[in-house]
Amino acid sequence: MPPRSDDPRRDPTGSRRGSVRGGATRGGGPRTPEPRSPEQRGGEPPAAGPRAGEARGQGRAGEPRTGQPRAGDVGGISDARAYTPRGRTIRESSEDRGGQRRTPRAGRSGDPFRPALQVLDGGRAAAGRAAANRAGRREAAPTGRTGVIRTVPPRAAPDDDEFAEPPAPRRRPGRRTDTPGRGAPRRTEAPRRTDRPAGRRPVRKPRRPPKLAEPRRRLRLGTMLVLAVFAVIGIRLVVLQAVDTPAYAGGGVDNRLTRIDLPAPRGSIQDRTGAPLARSVEARYVFADPTMVKDRTETAKLLSPLLGVPVSELAEKMKRQGGLQFRYLARGVDIARAKQIEALDLAGIGTHRDERREVPGGDLAANLVGFTSQDMDGLEGLEARYDDVLRGQDGRRVYEAGLGDLNAPIPGGYSQTTDPKPGSSLVLTIDRDLQFQVQQILSRQMAQTRGAIGAAVVLDAKTGDVLAQASNPTYNAASPEQSRPTDREDAATSFVVDPGSVHKAITYGAALQEGIITPDSAWPVANTVTRGGVTFRDTHPADGKKLSVAGMLAYSSNVGTIEIGDRLGPDRLIDYQKRFGLGQPTGEGMPGEASGRLLPADQWSGSSYGSVPIGHSVDATPLQMAAAYATIANDGTYVQPHLIKEVVGADGKRTPSAAPVTRSVLSPGNAAALRTLLEAVTTVDGATGLAAAVPGYRIAGKTGTGLRYVDGKQQPGEVGSFIGMAPAEAPRYVVAVFVWNPEGGGGAVVAPAFREMMGFTLRHYRVPPSRGKSPNFEVFPR
């Protein structure tokens, strides 16, 4: 592109074209307005009238305008259009100067910012200055030149909408001409209309400034918001100060409160004389904070001899496991030993108040007493059965204290102490000395057998007090974890067996009470009898001889007893079994007591008529059978056996246990007659219970050989038993001994064990020997 020249552009006649501003050309002559429609001008058509004519007839400088250009005007339409407000330009062609194109701005003043200033000034002041400048230029321009002058018609006033978009510029059509010697045709302007008078160029109305927000409205809104915020804050403060004050005040106190539990000691278990069988003593527990222990191996070596725990076990307990900060190292440590541990001042090791259950007798009545956990919860035996009575109610001390070095009660601060309520103590009917001897005798007699289970019960026949109740095997209640679960069972209440021949006393007592037999009754007894296809035989055959009732008991005749059962019938026999206490728990006080089982009459088979009267097809516990014999010893009145004598509260108040259940089973006369008949068992030559006789005392009792069933399955071996009372003329005590030996021969153990137990019981309670002797029984009367 050739460089643009700064000289004014010339038309074909050689005159230079000037710019037109404000309706005047640069040469000062008037311009002829170009005919434009109102729509093209973007406004209303000019108003008719004189003023309109005046406006069209005058230029900006007050000079008269005509439709023809004045002589001497210099300039052209190109310059005029170059300075329109919209900045439109018109291409012009010129054959002179080799067809070079020149912009109208080249002949203008050197101020490039004037159009922008005019826009910013609204077109008023700048328009005046521009008119003056143009007038000066017109005077200085050479005259005699004519040119095409284009008059810009006045613009209509803009609409009220200050932001309306102006119409797009219209490009004027032209004709194409070919210039000789030129390479390309160029477009020439169409002839301009000169029939319209030149009008004054309208002044652009300044744009309305943007409407600003109302400041007073914003101030009012802001004030309302601030007042609302302060109102909410004020209401909340009132609520906190007036309504929620107690809650927040209490919360502040809670942060300063220290709570200390005051453990309540567990009640003790005592024998009938007040001697403790189990009691709680104050102790200490040793604990470790693994996060604070520096050298756990060295710490374990220092603690091991004092706690009696291996070093490896202590080191393992002190091993860090996550964020765990407490581990028991030992419970129930003696106070003196705990003080030695505190003196070591080991990091992460501490002691605290604890309680230890102490069992002075070790295994003494352990199967009855049971044991507790380290947290003083009853787990077995009477400890579990009466846990709610033995357990105390812990107290608590709550007081305000400071923090850190000031962790001490604040004088005058909040302080409240709830005293602990120690648990009540149980006083049993057990005699500690008698219990010890019975356990020793049973253990010694059973040492001859292997895998055997034994039980022994000593009852006060008049009161139903259980004076001794032993089981074998037994365990040390102070260290229950070293025993087997079967060793901790109470055999007297959980050992269910077929009682065997000891049950015959119930059959004979029912027959005496029903008048079926008398003490002098006798009849021939065969060696065997068959019921339901089962043959029952006697161990001491009578060979069909007449056998007395005393002889039947002395030789434990199965055949004679079955015949008595036939005379009684199932219903009456079952009724007396229930009266003697079979088929239901005694309610002695031991947890988990077995009820035994009686065979209902409608379930009797043919063989049941032979087995039930002699003590088979019947399930009973040693305690139930001992209570049945105590009924015979107590003149026919059943007294419920019981272990709890009274409950002693923490304040020393004694509450006797509920009175035992009693009922009449036999008349005193029949009961006395039955006791006399039972003396034959220990006095008649060849009788089954001679080994149970106690020198100096008349003994009434009965031997038995039964079976043991577990889950309905018969177990190997046999159950030997002996139950007796002494002195027979006025019985005071009843002793029952049961031994199950899987290898057989239990009967050889029970009679000697009974003799020792009953002999010690009589001497222990200083029962005088019997004055008279047992009667002479005629076994085979004529």
mmCIF file of N, CA, C and O in Angstrom, residues 61-129:
data_model
loop_
_atom_site.group_PDB
_atom_site.id
_atom_site.type_symbol
_atom_site.label_atom_id
_atom_site.label_comp_id
_atom_site.label_asym_id
_atom_site.label_seq_id
_atom_site.Cartn_x
_atom_site.Cartn_y
_atom_site.Cartn_z
ATOM 1 N N ALA A 61 -22.874 29.203 12.383
ATOM 2 C CA ALA A 61 -22.256 30.486 12.726
ATOM 3 C C ALA A 61 -23.177 31.643 12.480
ATOM 4 O O ALA A 61 -22.758 32.792 12.479
ATOM 5 N N GLY A 62 -24.476 31.366 12.237
ATOM 6 C CA GLY A 62 -25.423 32.442 12.014
ATOM 7 C C GLY A 62 -25.481 32.907 10.596
ATOM 8 O O GLY A 62 -26.097 33.933 10.316
ATOM 9 N N GLU A 63 -24.851 32.240 9.716
ATOM 10 C CA GLU A 63 -24.870 32.644 8.312
ATOM 11 C C GLU A 63 -26.064 32.036 7.631
ATOM 12 O O GLU A 63 -26.475 30.929 7.959
ATOM 13 N N PRO A 64 -26.605 32.759 6.619
ATOM 14 C CA PRO A 64 -27.746 32.199 5.903
ATOM 15 C C PRO A 64 -27.307 31.036 5.054
ATOM 16 O O PRO A 64 -26.213 31.015 4.514
ATOM 17 N N ARG A 65 -28.186 30.055 4.986
ATOM 18 C CA ARG A 65 -27.904 28.866 4.197
ATOM 19 C C ARG A 65 -28.826 28.807 3.000
ATOM 20 O O ARG A 65 -29.983 29.194 3.049
ATOM 21 N N THR A 66 -28.349 28.251 1.990
ATOM 22 C CA THR A 66 -29.130 27.994 0.781
ATOM 23 C C THR A 66 -28.901 26.590 0.351
ATOM 24 O O THR A 66 -28.041 25.904 0.869
ATOM 25 N N GLY A 67 -29.645 26.233 -0.611
ATOM 26 C CA GLY A 67 -29.462 24.862 -1.097
ATOM 27 C C GLY A 67 -28.257 24.706 -1.967
ATOM 28 O O GLY A 67 -27.896 23.604 -2.313
ATOM 29 N N GLN A 68 -27.547 25.864 -2.429
ATOM 30 C CA GLN A 68 -26.399 25.784 -3.314
ATOM 31 C C GLN A 68 -25.145 26.100 -2.543
ATOM 32 O O GLN A 68 -25.142 26.908 -1.629
ATOM 33 N N PRO A 69 -24.051 25.492 -2.889
ATOM 34 C CA PRO A 69 -22.786 25.812 -2.208
ATOM 35 C C PRO A 69 -22.313 27.190 -2.605
ATOM 36 O O PRO A 69 -22.539 27.666 -3.714
ATOM 37 N N ARG A 70 -21.679 27.787 -1.626
ATOM 38 C CA ARG A 70 -21.160 29.138 -1.874
ATOM 39 C C ARG A 70 -19.833 29.077 -2.569
ATOM 40 O O ARG A 70 -19.087 28.133 -2.435
ATOM 41 N N ALA A 71 -19.629 30.208 -3.293
ATOM 42 C CA ALA A 71 -18.343 30.276 -3.978
ATOM 43 C C ALA A 71 -17.238 30.409 -3.001
ATOM 44 O O ALA A 71 -17.338 31.061 -1.990
ATOM 45 N N GLY A 72 -16.207 29.794 -3.329
ATOM 46 C CA GLY A 72 -15.037 29.854 -2.435
ATOM 47 C C GLY A 72 -15.003 28.764 -1.427
ATOM 48 O O GLY A 72 -14.037 28.662 -0.694
ATOM 49 N N ASP A 73 -16.081 28.017 -1.323
ATOM 50 C CA ASP A 73 -16.034 26.904 -0.345
ATOM 51 C C ASP A 73 -15.099 25.843 -0.843
ATOM 52 O O ASP A 73 -15.086 25.499 -2.015
ATOM 53 N N VAL A 74 -14.392 25.343 0.032
ATOM 54 C CA VAL A 74 -13.414 24.304 -0.290
ATOM 55 C C VAL A 74 -13.758 23.081 0.517
ATOM 56 O O VAL A 74 -14.081 23.179 1.698
ATOM 57 N N GLY A 75 -13.628 21.996 -0.052
ATOM 58 C CA GLY A 75 -13.898 20.749 0.681
ATOM 59 C C GLY A 75 -14.781 19.856 -0.116
ATOM 60 O O GLY A 75 -15.200 20.200 -1.220
ATOM 61 N N GLY A 76 -15.039 18.768 0.428
ATOM 62 C CA GLY A 76 -15.864 17.798 -0.260
ATOM 63 C C GLY A 76 -16.695 16.975 0.703
ATOM 64 O O GLY A 76 -16.569 17.078 1.924
ATOM 65 N N ILE A 77 -17.496 16.151 0.116
ATOM 66 C CA ILE A 77 -18.373 15.293 0.936
ATOM 67 C C ILE A 77 -17.594 14.291 1.729
ATOM 68 O O ILE A 77 -17.994 13.855 2.801
ATOM 69 N N SER A 78 -16.428 13.959 1.209
ATOM 70 C CA SER A 78 -15.611 12.980 1.940
ATOM 71 C C SER A 78 -15.204 13.508 3.269
ATOM 72 O O SER A 78 -15.277 12.847 4.275
ATOM 73 N N ASP A 79 -14.731 14.796 3.279
ATOM 74 C CA ASP A 79 -14.323 15.375 4.557
ATOM 75 C C ASP A 79 -15.508 15.570 5.469
ATOM 76 O O ASP A 79 -15.412 15.427 6.692
ATOM 77 N N ALA A 80 -16.640 15.950 4.890
ATOM 78 C CA ALA A 80 -17.815 16.177 5.748
ATOM 79 C C ALA A 80 -18.232 14.915 6.424
ATOM 80 O O ALA A 80 -18.549 14.894 7.597
ATOM 81 N N ARG A 81 -18.235 13.824 5.696
ATOM 82 C CA ARG A 81 -18.688 12.574 6.288
ATOM 83 C C ARG A 81 -17.653 11.997 7.220
ATOM 84 O O ARG A 81 -17.956 11.188 8.062
ATOM 85 N N ALA A 82 -16.428 12.371 7.039
ATOM 86 C CA ALA A 82 -15.405 11.820 7.927
ATOM 87 C C ALA A 82 -15.575 12.274 9.351
ATOM 88 O O ALA A 82 -15.071 11.650 10.255
ATOM 89 N N TYR A 83 -16.274 13.350 9.586
ATOM 90 C CA TYR A 83 -16.408 13.889 10.941
ATOM 91 C C TYR A 83 -17.828 13.838 11.439
ATOM 92 O O TYR A 83 -18.225 14.579 12.331
ATOM 93 N N THR A 84 -18.621 13.009 10.842
ATOM 94 C CA THR A 84 -19.941 12.792 11.418
ATOM 95 C C THR A 84 -19.790 12.108 12.763
ATOM 96 O O THR A 84 -18.800 11.476 13.034
ATOM 97 N N PRO A 85 -20.803 12.260 13.625
ATOM 98 C CA PRO A 85 -20.668 11.625 14.959
ATOM 99 C C PRO A 85 -20.461 10.157 14.878
ATOM 100 O O PRO A 85 -19.875 9.575 15.751
ATOM 101 N N ARG A 86 -20.960 9.522 13.858
ATOM 102 C CA ARG A 86 -20.797 8.079 13.783
ATOM 103 C C ARG A 86 -19.475 7.697 13.176
ATOM 104 O O ARG A 86 -19.160 6.524 13.106
ATOM 105 N N GLY A 87 -18.699 8.689 12.673
ATOM 106 C CA GLY A 87 -17.376 8.394 12.132
ATOM 107 C C GLY A 87 -17.424 7.676 10.823
ATOM 108 O O GLY A 87 -16.536 6.882 10.523
ATOM 109 N N ARG A 88 -18.493 7.899 10.008
ATOM 110 C CA ARG A 88 -18.577 7.195 8.738
ATOM 111 C C ARG A 88 -17.682 7.879 7.705
ATOM 112 O O ARG A 88 -17.475 9.080 7.719
ATOM 113 N N THR A 89 -17.201 7.174 6.778
ATOM 114 C CA THR A 89 -16.365 7.689 5.675
ATOM 115 C C THR A 89 -16.932 7.229 4.366
ATOM 116 O O THR A 89 -17.676 6.249 4.282
ATOM 117 N N ILE A 90 -16.615 7.965 3.340
ATOM 118 C CA ILE A 90 -17.064 7.623 1.982
ATOM 119 C C ILE A 90 -15.830 7.474 1.103
ATOM 120 O O ILE A 90 -14.906 8.299 1.140
ATOM 121 N N ARG A 91 -15.842 6.419 0.420
ATOM 122 C CA ARG A 91 -14.726 6.226 -0.506
ATOM 123 C C ARG A 91 -14.768 7.275 -1.632
ATOM 124 O O ARG A 91 -15.828 7.592 -2.173
ATOM 125 N N GLU A 92 -13.704 7.740 -1.880
ATOM 126 C CA GLU A 92 -13.607 8.704 -2.974
ATOM 127 C C GLU A 92 -12.509 8.237 -3.926
ATOM 128 O O GLU A 92 -11.531 7.635 -3.509
ATOM 129 N N SER A 93 -12.777 8.576 -5.129
ATOM 130 C CA SER A 93 -11.773 8.248 -6.179
ATOM 131 C C SER A 93 -11.307 9.519 -6.866
ATOM 132 O O SER A 93 -12.058 10.482 -7.009
ATOM 133 N N SER A 94 -10.160 9.533 -7.240
ATOM 134 C CA SER A 94 -9.590 10.704 -7.913
ATOM 135 C C SER A 94 -8.589 10.218 -8.940
ATOM 136 O O SER A 94 -7.828 9.294 -8.672
ATOM 137 N N GLU A 95 -8.706 10.851 -10.040
ATOM 138 C CA GLU A 95 -7.796 10.439 -11.080
ATOM 139 C C GLU A 95 -6.447 11.106 -10.956
ATOM 140 O O GLU A 95 -5.483 10.684 -11.567
ATOM 141 N N ASP A 96 -6.434 12.196 -10.160
ATOM 142 C CA ASP A 96 -5.141 12.852 -10.005
ATOM 143 C C ASP A 96 -4.335 12.129 -8.976
ATOM 144 O O ASP A 96 -4.853 11.365 -8.167
ATOM 145 N N ARG A 97 -3.156 12.384 -8.924
ATOM 146 C CA ARG A 97 -2.171 11.826 -8.004
ATOM 147 C C ARG A 97 -2.119 10.318 -8.110
ATOM 148 O O ARG A 97 -1.940 9.622 -7.126
ATOM 149 N N GLY A 98 -2.354 9.887 -9.360
ATOM 150 C CA GLY A 98 -2.173 8.451 -9.598
ATOM 151 C C GLY A 98 -3.212 7.625 -8.901
ATOM 152 O O GLY A 98 -2.970 6.465 -8.608
ATOM 153 N N GLY A 99 -4.386 8.185 -8.563
ATOM 154 C CA GLY A 99 -5.423 7.403 -7.876
ATOM 155 C C GLY A 99 -5.119 7.099 -6.446
ATOM 156 O O GLY A 99 -5.661 6.199 -5.861
ATOM 157 N N GLN A 100 -4.236 7.838 -5.825
ATOM 158 C CA GLN A 100 -3.924 7.562 -4.416
ATOM 159 C C GLN A 100 -5.086 7.963 -3.543
ATOM 160 O O GLN A 100 -5.733 8.982 -3.770
ATOM 161 N N ARG A 101 -5.345 7.153 -2.530
ATOM 162 C CA ARG A 101 -6.445 7.390 -1.590
ATOM 163 C C ARG A 101 -5.921 8.090 -0.368
ATOM 164 O O ARG A 101 -4.886 7.749 0.156
ATOM 165 N N ARG A 102 -6.698 9.036 0.115
ATOM 166 C CA ARG A 102 -6.264 9.819 1.278
ATOM 167 C C ARG A 102 -7.407 9.920 2.265
ATOM 168 O O ARG A 102 -8.546 10.158 1.881
ATOM 169 N N THR A 103 -7.095 9.742 3.466
ATOM 170 C CA THR A 103 -8.102 9.847 4.533
ATOM 171 C C THR A 103 -8.391 11.296 4.843
ATOM 172 O O THR A 103 -7.514 12.141 4.784
ATOM 173 N N PRO A 104 -9.664 11.596 5.171
ATOM 174 C CA PRO A 104 -9.990 12.987 5.487
ATOM 175 C C PRO A 104 -9.271 13.483 6.703
ATOM 176 O O PRO A 104 -9.147 14.673 6.907
ATOM 177 N N ARG A 105 -8.856 12.629 7.560
ATOM 178 C CA ARG A 105 -8.234 13.090 8.797
ATOM 179 C C ARG A 105 -6.883 13.716 8.537
ATOM 180 O O ARG A 105 -6.334 14.361 9.402
ATOM 181 N N ALA A 106 -6.362 13.532 7.360
ATOM 182 C CA ALA A 106 -5.019 14.063 7.104
ATOM 183 C C ALA A 106 -5.010 15.555 7.111
ATOM 184 O O ALA A 106 -3.992 16.167 7.427
ATOM 185 N N GLY A 107 -6.141 16.192 6.669
ATOM 186 C CA GLY A 107 -6.149 17.641 6.625
ATOM 187 C C GLY A 107 -6.662 18.280 7.873
ATOM 188 O O GLY A 107 -6.839 19.483 7.944
ATOM 189 N N ARG A 108 -6.992 17.486 8.861
ATOM 190 C CA ARG A 108 -7.535 18.033 10.111
ATOM 191 C C ARG A 108 -6.447 18.477 11.039
ATOM 192 O O ARG A 108 -5.277 18.287 10.822
ATOM 193 N N SER A 109 -6.922 19.072 12.056
ATOM 194 C CA SER A 109 -6.004 19.468 13.126
ATOM 195 C C SER A 109 -5.371 18.236 13.722
ATOM 196 O O SER A 109 -5.932 17.151 13.711
ATOM 197 N N GLY A 110 -4.266 18.368 14.344
ATOM 198 C CA GLY A 110 -3.513 17.221 14.899
ATOM 199 C C GLY A 110 -4.012 16.733 16.236
ATOM 200 O O GLY A 110 -3.243 16.117 16.952
ATOM 201 N N ASP A 111 -5.214 17.065 16.624
ATOM 202 C CA ASP A 111 -5.751 16.614 17.921
ATOM 203 C C ASP A 111 -6.592 15.366 17.695
ATOM 204 O O ASP A 111 -7.740 15.454 17.247
ATOM 205 N N PRO A 112 -6.082 14.179 17.996
ATOM 206 C CA PRO A 112 -6.857 12.952 17.721
ATOM 207 C C PRO A 112 -7.925 12.679 18.742
ATOM 208 O O PRO A 112 -8.721 11.783 18.565
ATOM 209 N N PHE A 113 -7.938 13.410 19.884
ATOM 210 C CA PHE A 113 -8.893 13.104 20.960
ATOM 211 C C PHE A 113 -10.113 13.987 20.931
ATOM 212 O O PHE A 113 -10.928 13.958 21.838
ATOM 213 N N ARG A 114 -10.192 14.901 19.903
ATOM 214 C CA ARG A 114 -11.319 15.830 19.888
ATOM 215 C C ARG A 114 -12.654 15.112 19.788
ATOM 216 O O ARG A 114 -13.586 15.474 20.502
ATOM 217 N N PRO A 115 -12.842 14.105 18.931
ATOM 218 C CA PRO A 115 -14.167 13.441 18.906
ATOM 219 C C PRO A 115 -14.528 12.839 20.252
ATOM 220 O O PRO A 115 -15.664 12.923 20.669
ATOM 221 N N ALA A 116 -13.568 12.240 20.940
ATOM 222 C CA ALA A 116 -13.888 11.673 22.249
ATOM 223 C C ALA A 116 -14.284 12.730 23.226
ATOM 224 O O ALA A 116 -15.180 12.559 24.063
ATOM 225 N N LEU A 117 -13.589 13.877 23.206
ATOM 226 C CA LEU A 117 -13.936 14.969 24.117
ATOM 227 C C LEU A 117 -15.312 15.491 23.820
ATOM 228 O O LEU A 117 -16.065 15.877 24.725
ATOM 229 N N GLN A 118 -15.689 15.539 22.520
ATOM 230 C CA GLN A 118 -17.028 15.981 22.200
ATOM 231 C C GLN A 118 -18.072 15.048 22.784
ATOM 232 O O GLN A 118 -19.095 15.483 23.297
ATOM 233 N N VAL A 119 -17.826 13.755 22.704
ATOM 234 C CA VAL A 119 -18.791 12.818 23.267
ATOM 235 C C VAL A 119 -18.911 12.986 24.756
ATOM 236 O O VAL A 119 -19.982 12.999 25.342
ATOM 237 N N LEU A 120 -17.756 13.122 25.448
ATOM 238 C CA LEU A 120 -17.785 13.288 26.907
ATOM 239 C C LEU A 120 -18.439 14.583 27.304
ATOM 240 O O LEU A 120 -19.080 14.692 28.348
ATOM 241 N N ASP A 121 -18.306 15.623 26.467
ATOM 242 C CA ASP A 121 -18.860 16.926 26.813
ATOM 243 C C ASP A 121 -20.304 17.061 26.362
ATOM 244 O O ASP A 121 -20.891 18.126 26.491
ATOM 245 N N GLY A 122 -20.839 16.003 25.839
ATOM 246 C CA GLY A 122 -22.238 16.066 25.437
ATOM 247 C C GLY A 122 -22.436 16.748 24.099
ATOM 248 O O GLY A 122 -23.568 16.998 23.681
ATOM 249 N N GLY A 123 -21.369 17.190 23.414
ATOM 250 C CA GLY A 123 -21.498 17.783 22.101
ATOM 251 C C GLY A 123 -21.854 19.247 22.096
ATOM 252 O O GLY A 123 -22.193 19.812 21.071
ATOM 253 N N ARG A 124 -21.773 19.921 23.267
ATOM 254 C CA ARG A 124 -22.190 21.322 23.318
ATOM 255 C C ARG A 124 -20.999 22.243 23.245
ATOM 256 O O ARG A 124 -20.815 22.996 22.294
ATOM 257 N N ALA A 125 -20.198 22.238 24.271
ATOM 258 C CA ALA A 125 -19.029 23.130 24.251
ATOM 259 C C ALA A 125 -18.109 22.785 23.113
ATOM 260 O O ALA A 125 -17.538 23.638 22.446
ATOM 261 N N ALA A 126 -17.942 21.467 22.909
ATOM 262 C CA ALA A 126 -17.047 21.080 21.823
ATOM 263 C C ALA A 126 -17.570 21.513 20.487
ATOM 264 O O ALA A 126 -16.816 21.857 19.569
ATOM 265 N N ALA A 127 -18.932 21.537 20.347
ATOM 266 C CA ALA A 127 -19.501 21.965 19.060
ATOM 267 C C ALA A 127 -19.190 23.409 18.780
ATOM 268 O O ALA A 127 -18.880 23.806 17.657
ATOM 269 N N GLY A 128 -19.267 24.238 19.831
ATOM 270 C CA GLY A 128 -18.947 25.662 19.627
ATOM 271 C C GLY A 128 -17.522 25.872 19.219
ATOM 272 O O GLY A 128 -17.200 26.657 18.327
ATOM 273 N N ARG A 129 -16.648 25.185 19.923
ATOM 274 C CA ARG A 129 -15.228 25.322 19.586
ATOM 275 C C ARG A 129 -14.944 24.817 18.194
ATOM 276 O O ARG A 129 -14.162 25.397 17.431
#
